[in-house]
Amino acid sequence: MERRSRGRGGSRGGAGAGFSGLPGSGRQTDFPLRILVQSDMVGAIIGRQGSTIRQITQQTRARVDVHRKDNVGSLEKAITIYGNPDNCTNACRRILEVMQQEANNTNKGEISLKILAHNNLIGRIIGKGGNTIKRIMQDTDTKITVSSINDINSFNLERIITVKGSIENMSKAEALISAKLRQSYENDLQAMAPQSMMFPGLHPMAMMSTSNMGFTSRGSAGFPGGMYGAGPAPYPSMYQSSVPAAQSGGAQGGDTQETTFLYIPNNAVGAIIGTKGTHIRNIIRFSGASVKIAPLEQDRPQDQQTERKVTIVGSPESQWKAQYLIFEKMREEGFVAGTDDVRLTVEILVPSSQVGRIIGKGGQNVRELQRVTGSIIKLPEQGASPPSQDEETTVHIIGPFFSVQSAQRRIRAMVLQAQPLPAGARGGQRGAPSRREPPQQ
């Protein structure tokens, strides 16, 4: 029997990690331990009919997810271990013992421990002048190396920390490395939490999964430029909330599904799709959203069709990631000059009955939204007759990534406040706002 992660993958078979609270909220953050193992070791780790991994789970009280079917044909597979620090360390040690036994049986010699860590945490593992990693090596009598930064990209944000030594010493080193990673992660999450006020209804993990992956937002949408300056993102989708993946369209279940329309230049379509569809498949896999690009209209001359509509369906977190990756690909492909921000048009649907609320008296609400978010927001003028409750109106939002994200979340929150969820009702209709509470501050 194979234990697999419930989450949708990001990098290296990325798992959906549990998240049980913000630091300081009295609830523990569930930070997973992720390791890489040789593919030919996976069978031994799982055991006959899952007996070995079941025993490890029972003995250590940690949850162990082997991503056996991810990255078919690769030489290494990811394993994600969930639980408190001691339980994770004990489970990792048991896996190392199984691997060493298998290596002995097949004359493969010594094994090593490979820990996966997000690139933004690696600097704190290495330390100034290499001091931290040197101290861990001295304290545990191990040799530790870190993979090259050149190995990361938008879909794989993890670096590999390789530890060599005896099983006992590798286990000690893992405990020290994981403690440092966990503390760094919680510090960053605490620093990010206040910014979530800009994005009501969105979990801070979504912001952290993509922020800094190449953007130079210069403080757009109210963010300090240093937090969102150029550089790698803090955390990949492996740290998002554990939400079972829906079977249809790749969108994550559990959250209300939102529909967003994003417009890209017609000459950018090939870059977004990628060779044989590889890039758009990666966007779908990484974000957990459904992403579809509309074909050219047959009844209009091609030279008159300068933009193509991209329909994105998914949870608020999936929307954030999918839209980010499209903006980022546009920047990478040079569709903007120099250091300018990529500016695209995004459309969301709101109940026509709420248009007046969004515009506000004399347009004061929409002007304030534009001021706070830094985006251009266009709504049609209200008609003389009251609209039907069933009608929807398109809101056009134009601007750089963080600006349009902030505008989307704020507008959806305004609609949600005006339309409380009826008892027993379920979300999921087209363009519906998220019905989750904003993160506790």
Tab-separated table of C-alpha atoms in Angstrom:
chain	number	residue	atom	x	y	z
A	1	MET	CA	0.000	0.000	0.000
A	2	GLU	CA	1.274	3.416	-0.892
A	3	ARG	CA	0.717	6.507	1.202
A	4	ARG	CA	0.400	9.608	-0.931
A	5	SER	CA	-0.005	13.271	-0.200
A	6	ARG	CA	-3.485	14.737	-0.401
A	7	GLY	CA	-2.232	18.053	-1.781
A	8	ARG	CA	-1.444	18.981	-5.345
A	9	GLY	CA	2.204	19.064	-6.203
A	10	GLY	CA	4.533	21.960	-6.727
A	11	SER	CA	8.189	21.063	-6.957
A	12	ARG	CA	9.596	17.546	-6.785
A	13	GLY	CA	6.211	16.003	-6.210
A	14	GLY	CA	5.290	18.785	-3.787
A	15	ALA	CA	2.891	17.818	-1.032
A	16	GLY	CA	0.098	19.831	0.464
A	17	ALA	CA	1.380	20.485	3.945
A	18	GLY	CA	-0.881	21.040	6.865
A	19	PHE	CA	-1.018	24.491	8.377
A	20	SER	CA	-2.582	24.839	11.802
A	21	GLY	CA	-2.048	28.452	12.749
A	22	LEU	CA	0.044	31.581	12.782
A	23	PRO	CA	2.975	31.902	15.158
A	24	GLY	CA	1.838	33.625	18.310
A	25	SER	CA	-1.762	32.521	17.849
A	26	GLY	CA	-1.440	29.657	20.311
A	27	ARG	CA	-1.655	27.106	17.512
A	28	GLN	CA	1.279	25.132	16.208
A	29	THR	CA	2.579	25.523	12.679
A	30	ASP	CA	2.850	22.142	10.985
A	31	PHE	CA	6.149	22.388	9.134
A	32	PRO	CA	6.873	19.267	7.089
A	33	LEU	CA	10.195	17.479	6.767
A	34	ARG	CA	10.851	16.646	3.126
A	35	ILE	CA	13.546	14.272	1.969
A	36	LEU	CA	14.660	12.752	-1.331
A	37	VAL	CA	15.357	9.046	-1.663
A	38	GLN	CA	16.597	6.916	-4.539
A	39	SER	CA	13.656	5.565	-6.530
A	40	ASP	CA	14.928	2.019	-6.124
A	41	MET	CA	14.684	2.433	-2.329
A	42	VAL	CA	10.977	3.288	-2.370
A	43	GLY	CA	9.804	-0.333	-2.489
A	44	ALA	CA	11.784	-1.209	0.634
A	45	ILE	CA	10.534	1.876	2.480
A	46	ILE	CA	6.903	1.032	1.691
A	47	GLY	CA	7.352	-2.694	2.314
A	48	ARG	CA	5.173	-5.617	1.298
A	49	GLN	CA	1.582	-4.374	1.125
A	50	GLY	CA	2.671	-1.219	2.948
A	51	SER	CA	3.829	-3.073	6.056
A	52	THR	CA	7.096	-1.177	6.578
A	53	ILE	CA	5.752	2.345	6.177
A	54	ARG	CA	2.722	1.445	8.284
A	55	GLN	CA	5.049	0.263	11.052
A	56	ILE	CA	7.133	3.468	10.810
A	57	THR	CA	3.981	5.560	11.063
A	58	GLN	CA	2.693	3.619	14.070
A	59	GLN	CA	6.022	3.650	15.914
A	60	THR	CA	6.835	7.328	15.360
A	61	ARG	CA	3.290	8.801	15.258
A	62	ALA	CA	4.327	10.809	12.187
A	63	ARG	CA	2.471	10.820	8.873
A	64	VAL	CA	4.701	9.699	6.012
A	65	ASP	CA	3.686	10.413	2.414
A	66	VAL	CA	5.734	8.733	-0.311
A	67	HIS	CA	5.226	10.464	-3.646
A	68	ARG	CA	5.831	7.299	-5.604
A	69	LYS	CA	3.838	8.181	-8.718
A	70	ASP	CA	5.161	11.731	-9.047
A	71	ASN	CA	7.883	12.455	-11.614
A	72	VAL	CA	7.646	9.055	-13.274
A	73	GLY	CA	11.025	7.819	-14.452
A	74	SER	CA	13.052	10.102	-12.167
A	75	LEU	CA	15.958	8.678	-10.189
A	76	GLU	CA	14.726	10.152	-6.909
A	77	LYS	CA	11.365	10.470	-5.173
A	78	ALA	CA	10.235	12.897	-2.495
A	79	ILE	CA	8.939	11.802	0.895
A	80	THR	CA	7.062	14.272	3.090
A	81	ILE	CA	6.886	13.653	6.845
A	82	TYR	CA	4.331	15.470	9.025
A	83	GLY	CA	4.210	15.694	12.801
A	84	ASN	CA	5.955	17.357	15.698
A	85	PRO	CA	9.749	17.764	15.371
A	86	ASP	CA	10.694	14.695	17.437
A	87	ASN	CA	8.246	12.467	15.567
A	88	CYS	CA	9.521	13.688	12.199
A	89	THR	CA	13.122	13.060	13.231
A	90	ASN	CA	12.293	9.550	14.488
A	91	ALA	CA	10.457	8.705	11.267
A	92	CYS	CA	13.350	10.020	9.180
A	93	ARG	CA	15.801	7.909	11.180
A	94	ARG	CA	13.701	4.793	10.653
A	95	ILE	CA	13.637	5.490	6.911
A	96	LEU	CA	17.434	5.856	6.926
A	97	GLU	CA	17.743	2.504	8.716
A	98	VAL	CA	15.535	0.827	6.107
A	99	MET	CA	17.588	2.430	3.328
A	100	GLN	CA	20.866	1.296	4.880
A	101	GLN	CA	19.563	-2.257	5.238
A	102	GLU	CA	18.477	-2.241	1.598
A	103	ALA	CA	21.870	-0.830	0.567
A	104	ASN	CA	23.620	-3.610	2.508
A	105	ASN	CA	21.450	-6.250	0.848
A	106	THR	CA	22.218	-4.905	-2.628
A	107	ASN	CA	25.889	-4.006	-2.030
A	108	LYS	CA	25.313	-0.283	-2.603
A	109	GLY	CA	27.509	0.913	0.238
A	110	GLU	CA	26.834	3.995	2.367
A	111	ILE	CA	23.657	6.019	2.072
A	112	SER	CA	23.185	9.749	2.503
A	113	LEU	CA	20.328	11.919	3.735
A	114	LYS	CA	18.927	14.473	1.300
A	115	ILE	CA	16.730	17.169	2.859
A	116	LEU	CA	14.631	19.448	0.649
A	117	ALA	CA	14.395	23.096	1.722
A	118	HIS	CA	13.047	26.170	0.033
A	119	ASN	CA	15.698	28.386	-1.489
A	120	ASN	CA	14.778	31.361	0.681
A	121	LEU	CA	15.630	29.371	3.827
A	122	ILE	CA	18.991	28.112	2.581
A	123	GLY	CA	20.915	31.275	3.448
A	124	ARG	CA	20.040	30.872	7.108
A	125	ILE	CA	21.126	27.212	7.066
A	126	ILE	CA	24.486	28.182	5.573
A	127	GLY	CA	24.912	31.232	7.814
A	128	LYS	CA	27.252	34.193	7.440
A	129	GLY	CA	30.481	32.964	5.941
A	130	GLY	CA	29.177	29.399	6.235
A	131	ASN	CA	29.274	29.562	10.049
A	132	THR	CA	25.924	27.845	10.716
A	133	ILE	CA	26.456	24.865	8.427
A	134	LYS	CA	30.044	24.464	9.658
A	135	ARG	CA	28.840	24.393	13.269
A	136	ILE	CA	26.218	21.742	12.474
A	137	MET	CA	28.886	19.623	10.754
A	138	GLN	CA	31.218	19.941	13.743
A	139	ASP	CA	28.496	19.186	16.300
A	140	THR	CA	27.258	16.107	14.449
A	141	ASP	CA	30.463	14.827	12.801
A	142	THR	CA	28.852	14.919	9.351
A	143	LYS	CA	29.662	16.357	5.935
A	144	ILE	CA	26.928	18.662	4.577
A	145	THR	CA	26.634	20.162	1.087
A	146	VAL	CA	23.917	22.284	-0.570
A	147	SER	CA	22.844	22.035	-4.213
A	148	SER	CA	23.389	24.917	-6.633
A	149	ILE	CA	20.985	27.829	-6.845
A	150	ASN	CA	20.989	27.236	-10.607
A	151	ASP	CA	18.809	24.154	-10.055
A	152	ILE	CA	15.739	26.178	-9.050
A	153	ASN	CA	13.023	27.703	-11.251
A	154	SER	CA	9.429	28.927	-10.971
A	155	PHE	CA	8.124	25.366	-10.583
A	156	ASN	CA	10.906	23.983	-8.420
A	157	LEU	CA	11.950	26.276	-5.600
A	158	GLU	CA	13.719	23.735	-3.409
A	159	ARG	CA	17.412	23.139	-2.849
A	160	ILE	CA	18.885	19.848	-1.664
A	161	ILE	CA	20.862	19.661	1.596
A	162	THR	CA	22.934	16.461	1.460
A	163	VAL	CA	24.157	15.010	4.762
A	164	LYS	CA	26.748	12.212	4.955
A	165	GLY	CA	27.788	10.305	8.065
A	166	SER	CA	26.566	7.522	10.335
A	167	ILE	CA	22.809	7.094	10.696
A	168	GLU	CA	22.967	8.412	14.252
A	169	ASN	CA	24.927	11.499	13.199
A	170	MET	CA	22.800	12.134	10.103
A	171	SER	CA	19.731	12.011	12.343
A	172	LYS	CA	21.294	14.546	14.744
A	173	ALA	CA	22.138	16.825	11.822
A	174	GLU	CA	18.585	16.528	10.478
A	175	ALA	CA	17.157	17.592	13.832
A	176	LEU	CA	19.387	20.692	13.922
A	177	ILE	CA	18.728	21.580	10.274
A	178	SER	CA	14.971	21.114	10.657
A	179	ALA	CA	14.908	23.230	13.818
A	180	LYS	CA	16.667	26.054	11.971
A	181	LEU	CA	14.378	25.730	8.940
A	182	ARG	CA	11.270	25.683	11.117
A	183	GLN	CA	12.304	28.751	13.101
A	184	SER	CA	13.199	30.678	9.939
A	185	TYR	CA	9.884	29.724	8.358
A	186	GLU	CA	7.883	30.825	11.398
A	187	ASN	CA	9.801	34.120	11.581
A	188	ASP	CA	9.008	34.822	7.941
A	189	LEU	CA	5.375	33.861	8.401
A	190	GLN	CA	5.079	36.208	11.357
A	191	ALA	CA	6.572	39.008	9.273
A	192	MET	CA	4.153	38.266	6.431
A	193	ALA	CA	0.991	37.996	8.555
A	194	PRO	CA	0.250	41.742	8.836
A	195	GLN	CA	0.389	42.027	5.048
A	196	SER	CA	-2.547	39.606	4.763
A	197	MET	CA	-4.819	42.543	5.625
A	198	MET	CA	-4.291	43.644	2.034
A	199	PHE	CA	-5.759	40.374	0.784
A	200	PRO	CA	-8.917	39.481	2.768
A	201	GLY	CA	-9.851	35.811	2.650
A	202	LEU	CA	-6.453	34.715	1.346
A	203	HIS	CA	-4.173	32.521	3.415
A	204	PRO	CA	-0.678	34.029	3.942
A	205	MET	CA	0.785	30.808	2.544
A	206	ALA	CA	-0.401	31.717	-0.931
A	207	MET	CA	1.410	35.035	-0.809
A	208	MET	CA	4.536	33.384	0.507
A	209	SER	CA	4.419	30.711	-2.174
A	210	THR	CA	5.158	33.170	-4.942
A	211	SER	CA	6.298	36.535	-3.583
A	212	ASN	CA	9.777	37.627	-4.637
A	213	MET	CA	10.069	35.156	-7.509
A	214	GLY	CA	11.603	37.798	-9.747
A	215	PHE	CA	9.198	40.722	-9.330
A	216	THR	CA	10.375	44.211	-8.493
A	217	SER	CA	7.092	45.604	-7.287
A	218	ARG	CA	8.692	48.633	-5.628
A	219	GLY	CA	6.115	48.600	-2.876
A	220	SER	CA	3.043	48.263	-5.084
A	221	ALA	CA	-0.224	47.383	-3.352
A	222	GLY	CA	1.076	48.768	-0.078
A	223	PHE	CA	3.914	46.277	0.316
A	224	PRO	CA	7.351	47.385	1.425
A	225	GLY	CA	9.652	47.078	-1.578
A	226	GLY	CA	12.194	45.040	0.375
A	227	MET	CA	9.688	42.287	1.087
A	228	TYR	CA	8.720	41.963	-2.546
A	229	GLY	CA	11.949	42.993	-4.221
A	230	ALA	CA	13.804	40.787	-6.654
A	231	GLY	CA	14.845	37.408	-5.315
A	232	PRO	CA	13.444	33.941	-4.749
A	233	ALA	CA	10.071	33.242	-3.156
A	234	PRO	CA	9.886	32.216	0.477
A	235	TYR	CA	7.724	29.115	0.166
A	236	PRO	CA	6.357	26.797	-2.515
A	237	SER	CA	2.964	25.141	-2.648
A	238	MET	CA	4.224	22.338	-0.402
A	239	TYR	CA	3.393	24.668	2.507
A	240	GLN	CA	-0.156	25.492	1.462
A	241	SER	CA	-3.173	24.403	3.481
A	242	SER	CA	-4.032	20.710	3.137
A	243	VAL	CA	-6.989	20.654	0.779
A	244	PRO	CA	-8.020	17.489	-1.089
A	245	ALA	CA	-7.654	17.966	-4.828
A	246	ALA	CA	-10.882	17.930	-6.782
A	247	GLN	CA	-11.069	15.380	-9.538
A	248	SER	CA	-12.341	17.803	-12.182
A	249	GLY	CA	-10.334	20.490	-13.908
A	250	GLY	CA	-7.402	20.342	-11.491
A	251	ALA	CA	-8.993	22.884	-9.173
A	252	GLN	CA	-8.678	22.282	-5.475
A	253	GLY	CA	-11.758	21.231	-3.595
A	254	GLY	CA	-12.744	22.377	-0.129
A	255	ASP	CA	-12.624	26.089	-0.982
A	256	THR	CA	-15.218	27.998	-2.947
A	257	GLN	CA	-14.167	28.039	-6.571
A	258	GLU	CA	-13.682	31.446	-8.155
A	259	THR	CA	-13.605	32.300	-11.852
A	260	THR	CA	-11.253	35.001	-13.127
A	261	PHE	CA	-10.516	36.154	-16.666
A	262	LEU	CA	-6.999	37.328	-17.498
A	263	TYR	CA	-6.076	38.937	-20.831
A	264	ILE	CA	-2.668	38.368	-22.416
A	265	PRO	CA	-1.211	39.703	-25.696
A	266	ASN	CA	-1.919	37.374	-28.592
A	267	ASN	CA	1.797	37.045	-29.322
A	268	ALA	CA	2.392	35.819	-25.736
A	269	VAL	CA	0.132	32.781	-26.050
A	270	GLY	CA	2.911	30.498	-27.306
A	271	ALA	CA	5.128	31.362	-24.336
A	272	ILE	CA	2.324	30.694	-21.832
A	273	ILE	CA	1.475	27.349	-23.437
A	274	GLY	CA	5.109	26.278	-23.864
A	275	THR	CA	6.547	23.527	-26.037
A	276	LYS	CA	3.874	20.849	-26.496
A	277	GLY	CA	1.895	22.471	-23.669
A	278	THR	CA	4.556	21.890	-21.009
A	279	HIS	CA	4.409	25.370	-19.443
A	280	ILE	CA	0.645	25.613	-19.072
A	281	ARG	CA	0.577	22.074	-17.633
A	282	ASN	CA	3.153	23.164	-15.058
A	283	ILE	CA	1.034	26.219	-14.185
A	284	ILE	CA	-1.993	23.962	-13.653
A	285	ARG	CA	0.005	21.470	-11.587
A	286	PHE	CA	1.752	24.078	-9.459
A	287	SER	CA	-1.336	26.204	-8.786
A	288	GLY	CA	-4.068	23.570	-8.599
A	289	ALA	CA	-6.271	25.790	-10.802
A	290	SER	CA	-7.933	25.092	-14.125
A	291	VAL	CA	-6.321	27.329	-16.772
A	292	LYS	CA	-7.746	27.563	-20.300
A	293	ILE	CA	-6.757	29.915	-23.140
A	294	ALA	CA	-9.556	30.856	-25.534
A	295	PRO	CA	-8.922	30.143	-29.245
A	296	LEU	CA	-8.894	32.878	-31.856
A	297	GLU	CA	-12.345	34.013	-32.922
A	298	GLN	CA	-13.108	32.559	-36.337
A	299	ASP	CA	-15.369	35.424	-37.471
A	300	ARG	CA	-12.812	38.190	-36.797
A	301	PRO	CA	-9.616	38.971	-38.727
A	302	GLN	CA	-6.575	37.732	-36.845
A	303	ASP	CA	-4.806	41.094	-37.012
A	304	GLN	CA	-7.707	42.646	-35.070
A	305	GLN	CA	-7.359	40.182	-32.211
A	306	THR	CA	-4.597	41.614	-30.074
A	307	GLU	CA	-5.513	39.828	-26.818
A	308	ARG	CA	-6.606	36.375	-25.747
A	309	LYS	CA	-8.785	35.561	-22.756
A	310	VAL	CA	-7.408	33.135	-20.157
A	311	THR	CA	-10.061	31.591	-17.907
A	312	ILE	CA	-8.815	30.579	-14.460
A	313	VAL	CA	-11.001	28.568	-12.077
A	314	GLY	CA	-9.840	27.680	-8.587
A	315	SER	CA	-9.675	28.556	-4.912
A	316	PRO	CA	-8.297	31.965	-3.830
A	317	GLU	CA	-4.866	30.370	-3.288
A	318	SER	CA	-4.960	28.677	-6.699
A	319	GLN	CA	-5.995	31.945	-8.342
A	320	TRP	CA	-3.039	33.740	-6.760
A	321	LYS	CA	-0.509	31.178	-7.955
A	322	ALA	CA	-1.861	30.710	-11.487
A	323	GLN	CA	-2.134	34.446	-12.109
A	324	TYR	CA	1.323	35.020	-10.646
A	325	LEU	CA	2.922	32.463	-12.966
A	326	ILE	CA	1.304	34.061	-16.024
A	327	PHE	CA	2.491	37.547	-14.987
A	328	GLU	CA	5.958	36.165	-14.285
A	329	LYS	CA	6.199	34.360	-17.627
A	330	MET	CA	5.280	37.614	-19.372
A	331	ARG	CA	8.109	39.355	-17.530
A	332	GLU	CA	10.596	36.583	-18.320
A	333	GLU	CA	9.720	36.679	-22.017
A	334	GLY	CA	10.363	40.425	-22.203
A	335	PHE	CA	6.840	41.678	-22.861
A	336	VAL	CA	7.729	44.755	-20.780
A	337	ALA	CA	10.645	47.127	-21.181
A	338	GLY	CA	13.478	47.226	-18.663
A	339	THR	CA	12.396	47.037	-15.036
A	340	ASP	CA	8.771	48.053	-15.661
A	341	ASP	CA	6.086	45.975	-13.980
A	342	VAL	CA	3.999	43.638	-16.113
A	343	ARG	CA	0.531	45.208	-16.295
A	344	LEU	CA	-2.385	43.041	-17.435
A	345	THR	CA	-6.164	43.289	-17.405
A	346	VAL	CA	-8.061	40.964	-15.086
A	347	GLU	CA	-11.847	40.604	-14.976
A	348	ILE	CA	-14.045	39.228	-12.221
A	349	LEU	CA	-17.820	38.874	-12.102
A	350	VAL	CA	-19.844	40.421	-9.289
A	351	PRO	CA	-23.604	40.498	-8.694
A	352	SER	CA	-25.025	43.494	-10.554
A	353	SER	CA	-26.882	44.440	-7.391
A	354	GLN	CA	-23.524	45.118	-5.697
A	355	VAL	CA	-22.070	47.454	-8.320
A	356	GLY	CA	-23.362	50.522	-6.496
A	357	ARG	CA	-21.737	49.364	-3.270
A	358	ILE	CA	-18.368	48.888	-5.004
A	359	ILE	CA	-18.551	52.288	-6.730
A	360	GLY	CA	-19.776	54.119	-3.617
A	361	LYS	CA	-21.405	57.518	-3.316
A	362	GLY	CA	-19.993	59.782	-5.983
A	363	GLY	CA	-17.458	57.037	-6.845
A	364	GLN	CA	-15.667	57.361	-3.499
A	365	ASN	CA	-15.347	53.606	-2.870
A	366	VAL	CA	-13.820	52.760	-6.230
A	367	ARG	CA	-11.461	55.747	-5.988
A	368	GLU	CA	-10.291	54.526	-2.575
A	369	LEU	CA	-9.836	50.998	-3.952
A	370	GLN	CA	-7.680	52.389	-6.745
A	371	ARG	CA	-5.643	54.474	-4.322
A	372	VAL	CA	-5.011	51.642	-1.867
A	373	THR	CA	-4.334	48.893	-4.423
A	374	GLY	CA	-2.553	50.916	-7.085
A	375	SER	CA	-4.689	49.391	-9.852
A	376	ILE	CA	-7.163	50.870	-12.317
A	377	ILE	CA	-10.702	49.615	-11.662
A	378	LYS	CA	-13.459	50.063	-14.219
A	379	LEU	CA	-17.146	49.353	-13.688
A	380	PRO	CA	-20.116	50.251	-15.880
A	381	GLU	CA	-22.271	53.150	-14.799
A	382	GLN	CA	-25.344	52.091	-12.842
A	383	GLY	CA	-28.523	51.935	-14.886
A	384	ALA	CA	-31.666	53.805	-14.007
A	385	SER	CA	-33.586	50.612	-13.218
A	386	PRO	CA	-32.514	48.233	-10.429
A	387	PRO	CA	-30.750	45.129	-11.819
A	388	SER	CA	-31.991	41.584	-11.430
A	389	GLN	CA	-30.558	39.631	-8.489
A	390	ASP	CA	-29.324	36.993	-10.929
A	391	GLU	CA	-27.396	39.324	-13.221
A	392	GLU	CA	-23.624	39.621	-13.025
A	393	THR	CA	-21.449	42.560	-13.954
A	394	THR	CA	-17.846	42.456	-15.119
A	395	VAL	CA	-15.276	44.425	-13.128
A	396	HIS	CA	-12.118	45.317	-15.103
A	397	ILE	CA	-8.918	45.566	-13.049
A	398	ILE	CA	-5.682	46.756	-14.686
A	399	GLY	CA	-2.257	46.856	-13.076
A	400	PRO	CA	0.803	44.907	-11.906
A	401	PHE	CA	0.407	41.575	-10.117
A	402	PHE	CA	0.186	42.609	-6.453
A	403	SER	CA	-2.087	45.538	-7.291
A	404	VAL	CA	-4.641	43.461	-9.176
A	405	GLN	CA	-4.505	40.735	-6.529
A	406	SER	CA	-5.281	43.219	-3.782
A	407	ALA	CA	-8.147	44.694	-5.817
A	408	GLN	CA	-9.635	41.258	-6.549
A	409	ARG	CA	-9.570	40.172	-2.920
A	410	ARG	CA	-10.987	43.461	-1.625
A	411	ILE	CA	-13.835	43.539	-4.131
A	412	ARG	CA	-14.734	39.906	-3.422
A	413	ALA	CA	-14.663	40.677	0.307
A	414	MET	CA	-17.029	43.630	-0.198
A	415	VAL	CA	-19.471	41.396	-2.087
A	416	LEU	CA	-19.202	38.703	0.573
A	417	GLN	CA	-19.975	41.159	3.375
A	418	ALA	CA	-23.105	42.275	1.562
A	419	GLN	CA	-24.264	38.723	0.857
A	420	PRO	CA	-23.920	36.514	3.951
A	421	LEU	CA	-23.841	32.809	3.225
A	422	PRO	CA	-27.259	31.203	3.849
A	423	ALA	CA	-27.335	28.326	6.328
A	424	GLY	CA	-26.301	25.088	4.659
A	425	ALA	CA	-25.469	26.753	1.345
A	426	ARG	CA	-22.371	25.764	-0.600
A	427	GLY	CA	-20.180	27.960	-2.779
A	428	GLY	CA	-18.879	27.166	-6.194
A	429	GLN	CA	-20.940	29.271	-8.569
A	430	ARG	CA	-19.183	31.225	-11.283
A	431	GLY	CA	-17.218	34.160	-9.990
A	432	ALA	CA	-18.265	33.549	-6.378
A	433	PRO	CA	-16.120	35.111	-3.651
A	434	SER	CA	-14.247	33.021	-1.131
A	435	ARG	CA	-16.323	32.136	1.887
A	436	ARG	CA	-13.424	31.487	4.205
A	437	GLU	CA	-12.623	33.749	7.087
A	438	PRO	CA	-9.521	35.924	6.711
A	439	PRO	CA	-6.485	34.726	8.678
A	440	GLN	CA	-6.489	35.739	12.318
A	441	GLN	CA	-4.139	38.587	13.024
